[in-house]
XYZ file of C-alpha atoms in Angstrom:
204
model
C -35.295 -16.147 -12.411
C -37.640 -15.248 -9.643
C -36.862 -11.743 -7.507
C -35.474 -13.567 -5.047
C -33.377 -15.607 -6.696
C -31.694 -12.359 -8.107
C -31.294 -11.018 -4.821
C -29.733 -13.764 -3.335
C -27.124 -14.004 -6.143
C -26.420 -10.137 -5.736
C -25.801 -11.204 -2.143
C -23.809 -13.025 -2.706
C -21.719 -10.990 -4.865
C -21.656 -8.358 -2.569
C -20.868 -10.668 0.626
C -18.008 -12.244 -1.598
C -16.485 -9.009 -2.013
C -16.507 -8.107 1.628
C -14.652 -11.377 2.624
C -11.873 -9.808 0.436
C -8.781 -11.528 1.947
C -5.341 -10.031 2.872
C -2.422 -9.449 0.395
C 1.103 -9.921 1.283
C 4.074 -9.030 -0.615
C 7.271 -10.364 -0.275
C 9.232 -8.549 -1.534
C 12.709 -10.942 -0.615
C 10.774 -13.588 -3.066
C 8.940 -11.896 -5.806
C 10.156 -9.272 -7.597
C 9.178 -5.733 -9.292
C 8.810 -5.474 -13.250
C 10.683 -3.096 -15.051
C 7.727 -0.287 -14.021
C 8.478 -1.207 -10.270
C 4.930 -3.199 -9.699
C 3.925 -6.535 -8.444
C 0.457 -7.641 -8.149
C -0.790 -10.207 -5.633
C -4.658 -11.305 -5.512
C -5.564 -8.382 -7.864
C -3.975 -6.045 -6.075
C -1.046 -3.889 -7.619
C 1.281 -2.050 -5.841
C 3.518 0.683 -7.364
C 7.179 1.484 -5.520
C 8.957 4.694 -5.844
C 11.993 6.587 -4.331
C 11.502 9.935 -2.930
C 13.160 12.525 -0.212
C 11.388 14.443 2.981
C 12.057 16.869 5.735
C 11.833 16.295 9.415
C 12.972 20.393 10.148
C 10.275 22.145 10.998
C 7.686 19.976 12.047
C 5.539 18.291 11.380
C 7.704 16.118 8.668
C 6.804 16.674 5.228
C 7.367 14.957 2.137
C 9.676 16.791 -0.604
C 9.710 14.501 -3.689
C 7.824 11.246 -3.704
C 9.206 10.132 -6.768
C 12.649 11.215 -8.046
C 12.722 9.637 -11.184
C 10.500 12.786 -12.292
C 12.585 15.510 -11.607
C 16.311 16.440 -11.301
C 15.654 17.776 -7.826
C 16.618 14.503 -5.900
C 18.878 11.771 -6.501
C 17.214 8.324 -5.138
C 15.925 5.425 -7.027
C 13.919 2.200 -5.894
C 16.560 -0.881 -5.237
C 15.467 -4.340 -4.688
C 17.503 -7.567 -3.525
C 17.400 -10.795 -1.789
C 16.418 -8.931 1.408
C 13.473 -6.615 -0.168
C 12.940 -2.925 -0.818
C 15.203 -0.286 -0.371
C 16.633 3.398 -1.883
C 19.649 4.015 -3.471
C 21.238 6.925 -4.849
C 25.122 8.548 -5.823
C 27.345 7.696 -2.904
C 23.900 6.290 -0.742
C 23.822 2.445 -0.401
C 20.565 0.347 -0.877
C 18.861 0.652 1.929
C 16.106 3.225 3.511
C 18.642 5.438 5.487
C 19.259 8.390 6.985
C 23.065 8.614 5.988
C 22.964 11.066 3.085
C 19.595 13.031 3.471
C 15.955 11.498 4.179
C 15.157 8.029 1.997
C 11.302 7.870 1.746
C 9.909 4.499 0.169
C 6.916 4.747 -0.669
C 4.396 1.802 -1.615
C 0.993 2.904 -4.120
C -2.287 0.317 -4.328
C -4.336 0.474 -7.572
C -7.092 0.330 -4.299
C -7.612 1.740 -0.998
C -6.418 -1.238 1.217
C -6.407 -1.415 5.110
C -2.609 -1.770 6.239
C -2.045 -4.711 8.215
C 1.434 -5.162 9.175
C 5.041 -4.595 7.546
C 8.009 -6.518 7.821
C 11.643 -4.890 7.776
C 14.992 -6.412 7.247
C 18.145 -5.319 8.856
C 16.109 -4.014 11.700
C 17.793 -3.479 14.845
C 17.146 -1.677 18.183
C 18.546 1.355 17.185
C 16.209 1.476 13.927
C 13.342 3.707 13.712
C 11.285 4.751 10.933
C 8.588 7.667 9.688
C 5.180 6.807 8.417
C 2.830 8.533 5.684
C -0.048 6.925 4.523
C -1.498 9.074 1.712
C 1.352 11.633 1.946
C 0.578 12.547 5.312
C 2.437 12.172 8.163
C 1.104 9.284 10.699
C 1.707 10.430 14.543
C 4.011 9.411 16.465
C 7.220 10.260 14.588
C 10.559 8.119 15.121
C 8.718 4.386 15.076
C 10.585 1.506 16.532
C 9.762 -1.624 18.284
C 8.359 -5.150 17.288
C 9.412 -6.879 13.675
C 7.020 -7.159 12.048
C 5.887 -3.704 12.721
C 1.748 -3.680 12.945
C -0.273 -1.134 10.817
C -3.833 -1.968 12.411
C -6.049 0.642 12.129
C -4.656 2.658 8.950
C -6.164 2.946 5.758
C -4.929 4.106 1.991
C -3.878 3.790 -0.984
C -0.540 5.053 -0.171
C 2.146 4.080 2.295
C 5.640 5.931 3.043
C 8.254 4.543 4.927
C 11.137 7.253 5.913
C 14.804 7.549 7.917
C 16.078 10.256 8.682
C 18.783 9.766 11.128
C 22.412 8.362 10.305
C 21.905 5.076 12.654
C 18.290 3.968 10.961
C 19.038 1.897 8.046
C 16.840 -1.061 7.374
C 14.805 -2.894 4.109
C 11.271 -3.235 3.630
C 10.892 -7.320 3.227
C 7.072 -7.475 2.785
C 3.575 -6.126 3.500
C 0.172 -6.990 4.322
C -2.927 -5.676 3.169
C -6.548 -6.062 2.967
C -8.651 -4.649 0.183
C -11.566 -2.580 0.789
C -14.454 -3.447 0.027
C -16.983 -1.359 -2.310
C -20.430 -1.451 -0.742
C -21.459 1.295 -3.295
C -20.989 -1.050 -6.362
C -22.430 -3.863 -4.491
C -25.741 -1.986 -3.838
C -25.705 -0.866 -7.692
C -25.326 -4.270 -8.485
C -28.258 -5.472 -6.469
C -30.061 -2.532 -7.744
C -29.402 -3.349 -11.919
C -29.765 -7.012 -11.236
C -33.475 -6.319 -9.312
C -34.386 -4.304 -12.367
C -33.226 -7.006 -14.256
C -35.813 -9.540 -12.931
C -38.642 -6.471 -13.264
C -38.019 -6.300 -16.755
C -38.096 -10.420 -16.547
C -41.357 -10.460 -15.467
C -42.813 -7.364 -17.281
C -41.723 -9.489 -20.822
C -43.292 -12.913 -19.536
C -46.895 -10.925 -18.431
C -46.891 -8.964 -22.250
């Protein structure tokens, strides 16, 4: 195979990676497994239930995964309307009724967040948003449903409620895997090296 052919093949792989399509995790029709994981189009998400504090500012995550500690009582709930957070005397919603519920979605690779769809979302509802564990301003987000998340990138995203009248579930989220250009360049270099070795063998 000529150097040009190897380069073309490598370029095709790189372009293919760059054109990764969006993946929608629909928690109303797709079920988490026993490890609270779900895989769509090669991307795996893991759901965690936790808590956070809203004072003093800025809001800060106290515990991402309550299943690993006795300091908080929260677990992931999944039903026909999506994901929520439940606990002792606490309903299966992301709410601020008995403490500040936090639902975290951790992805197997870096993704661009596109949009999130809530169920039981009303005019009085709002949420706090964290990406990779850090609060993303503004606090107390409200507005359209689906809610756009364009411009945000990371490996985890968390949705929290800290008010008595906040109560909703996470129905779905759409993300797009971030291409790995460095890996593509390494592949291109590797294929080029193979081509050079092949030419030397032919000459000998």
